[in-house]
Amino acid sequence: MTTTAAPATAPFRFFDVHVVRTRRVSPSVVRVTFGGERLDALASGGRDQRFKLFLPQPHQDRPVFEDTSDGWYTTWRAQDPAERPLMRSYTIREKRCHSGEFDVDFALHGAGHGTAAGGPAARWAAGARPGDRLTVLAPVVEDNGGVDFRPPTGTDWILLTGDETALPAIAGILSWLSPGTRAKVWIEIAHEDDRQPLPTFADADITWLVRDGDPGRLPAALRTAELPEGTPYAWIAGEAGTVKAVRRHLVRDRGIDRRAVKFTGYWRRGATEEDLLAELTAGTAPADGED
Ligand SMILES: Cc1cc2nc3c(=O)[nH]c(=O)nc-3n(C[C@H](O)[C@H](O)[C@H](O)COP(=O)(O)OP(=O)(O)OC[C@H]3O[C@@H](n4cnc5c(N)ncnc54)[C@H](O)[C@@H]3O)c2cc1C
């Protein structure tokens, strides 16, 4: 069984990056490979390594920051919303040390068909071309506070659920698990062809659920699933409502210790990331932790 060191909060740093290439890995996902100067200093802890990505406004050819020192957040918030870079959260799908490049898998959620659908990040990814410039705020040491998947010692088996937005993290977690670790995995996707190979040494049982317009597939599948004996550690991510339903089921109906359930709403139906940030700042975000 894999064990982990205590969580650490380590420095993150701004990096200017550019698109090296893009590849449509499935109908709903485009993989963007980033390169840039100094990228050998960017570190990834693997698993669900999160980072912040900053997009330019439509009239800009790169994100315009007034301040990238430690106090950047206050300055960024005070910047004219029409000028300040758009901030989004993503996962490092893979970092390659030899080239310094890293990959990010973007769920397109409707973007890319010449419509105004999706959000700014999805639309940016759908139209990304080599040379396009972004800024990222990413870790510079492997053991950093942007990794949430940390099963405690004594865990017997792992439960993972998520949608296309959590697929990069699930891929990272599966490739990190020790040989023979028992894992039960449910992944909700939009199309049959959104399945991806997920290399792992773990003893993983992976169920793909094609949404077919029904966002309740994942909780329903969990409710009828046979779960292994022993002490689980669960990691749940994806749409906030689905995450909440799955967590409730695991804690209330299955009696899993709430401390062994790591859950994160990666997005919420009808809310942009700006809306979610505004709720957090105003202290009006729904209490995800209640069950
Ligand atoms: C820690 C973390 C890691 C993440 N990692 C990834 C990742 O690696 N890859 C990835 O694709 N996403 C990832 N996400 C989710 C991503 O940040 C959101 O989907 C984000 O809202 C996309 O920004 P946008 O500009 O495209 O849409 P926004 O402007 O934020 O939203 C526009 C509209 O689209 C809706 N929406 C947003 N995402 C989706 C979706 N997936 N399906 C359907 N509707 C949606 C919103 O509800 C809103 O109505 C992650 C989120 C977090 C918190």
PDB file of N, CA, C and O in Angstrom, residues 5 22 30 32 35 47-48 66 96 112 116 137 196 199 214 240 242-243 257 260 269:
ATOM      1  N   ALA A   5       3.993  11.261   2.648  1.00  0.00           N
ATOM      2  CA  ALA A   5       4.547  12.159   3.653  1.00  0.00           C
ATOM      3  C   ALA A   5       3.466  13.163   4.032  1.00  0.00           C
ATOM      4  O   ALA A   5       2.461  13.302   3.356  1.00  0.00           O
ATOM      5  N   THR A  22      -0.785  20.755 -29.996  1.00  0.00           N
ATOM      6  CA  THR A  22      -2.055  20.307 -29.423  1.00  0.00           C
ATOM      7  C   THR A  22      -2.447  19.004 -30.104  1.00  0.00           C
ATOM      8  O   THR A  22      -2.040  18.732 -31.235  1.00  0.00           O
ATOM      9  N   VAL A  30      -8.963  17.962 -25.463  1.00  0.00           N
ATOM     10  CA  VAL A  30      -7.781  18.327 -26.252  1.00  0.00           C
ATOM     11  C   VAL A  30      -6.582  18.417 -25.309  1.00  0.00           C
ATOM     12  O   VAL A  30      -6.695  18.942 -24.202  1.00  0.00           O
ATOM     13  N   VAL A  32      -3.006  19.920 -24.579  1.00  0.00           N
ATOM     14  CA  VAL A  32      -2.129  21.023 -24.970  1.00  0.00           C
ATOM     15  C   VAL A  32      -0.780  20.810 -24.298  1.00  0.00           C
ATOM     16  O   VAL A  32      -0.706  20.627 -23.073  1.00  0.00           O
ATOM     17  N   GLY A  35       5.533  24.618 -23.444  1.00  0.00           N
ATOM     18  CA  GLY A  35       6.974  24.744 -23.253  1.00  0.00           C
ATOM     19  C   GLY A  35       7.279  26.160 -22.800  1.00  0.00           C
ATOM     20  O   GLY A  35       6.375  27.012 -22.748  1.00  0.00           O
ATOM     21  N   ARG A  47       0.026  12.578  -9.352  1.00  0.00           N
ATOM     22  CA  ARG A  47      -1.333  12.401  -8.812  1.00  0.00           C
ATOM     23  C   ARG A  47      -2.266  13.510  -9.342  1.00  0.00           C
ATOM     24  O   ARG A  47      -2.305  13.766 -10.518  1.00  0.00           O
ATOM     25  N   ASP A  48      -2.949  14.230  -8.435  1.00  0.00           N
ATOM     26  CA  ASP A  48      -3.900  15.265  -8.855  1.00  0.00           C
ATOM     27  C   ASP A  48      -3.266  16.657  -8.782  1.00  0.00           C
ATOM     28  O   ASP A  48      -3.938  17.619  -8.394  1.00  0.00           O
ATOM     29  N   GLU A  66       0.068  43.108 -13.529  1.00  0.00           N
ATOM     30  CA  GLU A  66       0.711  44.308 -12.983  1.00  0.00           C
ATOM     31  C   GLU A  66       1.704  43.927 -11.897  1.00  0.00           C
ATOM     32  O   GLU A  66       2.519  44.735 -11.479  1.00  0.00           O
ATOM     33  N   ARG A  96       7.423  16.295 -18.409  1.00  0.00           N
ATOM     34  CA  ARG A  96       8.578  15.525 -18.876  1.00  0.00           C
ATOM     35  C   ARG A  96       9.863  16.289 -18.563  1.00  0.00           C
ATOM     36  O   ARG A  96      10.074  17.385 -19.071  1.00  0.00           O
ATOM     37  N   GLY A 112     -15.523  24.507 -29.472  1.00  0.00           N
ATOM     38  CA  GLY A 112     -14.798  23.895 -30.576  1.00  0.00           C
ATOM     39  C   GLY A 112     -15.668  23.558 -31.767  1.00  0.00           C
ATOM     40  O   GLY A 112     -15.227  22.945 -32.711  1.00  0.00           O
ATOM     41  N   ALA A 116     -20.527  29.668 -29.320  1.00  0.00           N
ATOM     42  CA  ALA A 116     -20.055  30.414 -28.142  1.00  0.00           C
ATOM     43  C   ALA A 116     -20.149  29.531 -26.904  1.00  0.00           C
ATOM     44  O   ALA A 116     -20.058  30.022 -25.789  1.00  0.00           O
ATOM     45  N   LEU A 137       0.730  29.514 -12.751  1.00  0.00           N
ATOM     46  CA  LEU A 137       1.274  29.584 -11.390  1.00  0.00           C
ATOM     47  C   LEU A 137       1.388  28.137 -10.948  1.00  0.00           C
ATOM     48  O   LEU A 137       0.366  27.467 -10.739  1.00  0.00           O
ATOM     49  N   GLN A 196      -9.861   6.535 -22.244  1.00  0.00           N
ATOM     50  CA  GLN A 196      -8.411   6.675 -22.493  1.00  0.00           C
ATOM     51  C   GLN A 196      -7.704   5.489 -21.879  1.00  0.00           C
ATOM     52  O   GLN A 196      -8.161   4.975 -20.857  1.00  0.00           O
ATOM     53  N   PRO A 199      -2.610   3.607 -17.860  1.00  0.00           N
ATOM     54  CA  PRO A 199      -1.591   2.661 -17.395  1.00  0.00           C
ATOM     55  C   PRO A 199      -1.421   2.703 -15.882  1.00  0.00           C
ATOM     56  O   PRO A 199      -1.387   3.789 -15.292  1.00  0.00           O
ATOM     57  N   ASP A 214     -27.505  12.056 -18.985  1.00  0.00           N
ATOM     58  CA  ASP A 214     -27.976  11.804 -17.617  1.00  0.00           C
ATOM     59  C   ASP A 214     -26.844  12.052 -16.619  1.00  0.00           C
ATOM     60  O   ASP A 214     -25.967  11.213 -16.450  1.00  0.00           O
ATOM     61  N   ALA A 240     -19.764  19.715  -9.020  1.00  0.00           N
ATOM     62  CA  ALA A 240     -19.936  19.833  -7.566  1.00  0.00           C
ATOM     63  C   ALA A 240     -21.150  19.069  -7.037  1.00  0.00           C
ATOM     64  O   ALA A 240     -21.072  18.435  -5.977  1.00  0.00           O
ATOM     65  N   THR A 242     -22.614  16.389  -8.308  1.00  0.00           N
ATOM     66  CA  THR A 242     -22.337  14.952  -8.383  1.00  0.00           C
ATOM     67  C   THR A 242     -21.364  14.546  -7.281  1.00  0.00           C
ATOM     68  O   THR A 242     -21.538  13.515  -6.621  1.00  0.00           O
ATOM     69  N   VAL A 243     -20.358  15.374  -7.077  1.00  0.00           N
ATOM     70  CA  VAL A 243     -19.367  15.099  -6.019  1.00  0.00           C
ATOM     71  C   VAL A 243     -20.071  14.991  -4.665  1.00  0.00           C
ATOM     72  O   VAL A 243     -19.827  14.069  -3.878  1.00  0.00           O
ATOM     73  N   ASP A 257     -15.555   6.524   6.810  1.00  0.00           N
ATOM     74  CA  ASP A 257     -15.084   7.627   7.659  1.00  0.00           C
ATOM     75  C   ASP A 257     -14.912   8.885   6.796  1.00  0.00           C
ATOM     76  O   ASP A 257     -14.164   8.860   5.811  1.00  0.00           O
ATOM     77  N   ALA A 260     -11.673  10.001   5.487  1.00  0.00           N
ATOM     78  CA  ALA A 260     -11.030   9.188   4.439  1.00  0.00           C
ATOM     79  C   ALA A 260     -11.648   9.464   3.078  1.00  0.00           C
ATOM     80  O   ALA A 260     -11.449   8.701   2.128  1.00  0.00           O
ATOM     81  N   ARG A 269     -22.366  23.238 -12.302  1.00  0.00           N
ATOM     82  CA  ARG A 269     -23.297  23.527 -13.383  1.00  0.00           C
ATOM     83  C   ARG A 269     -23.861  24.939 -13.227  1.00  0.00           C
ATOM     84  O   ARG A 269     -24.358  25.305 -12.155  1.00  0.00           O
TER      85      ARG A 269
END
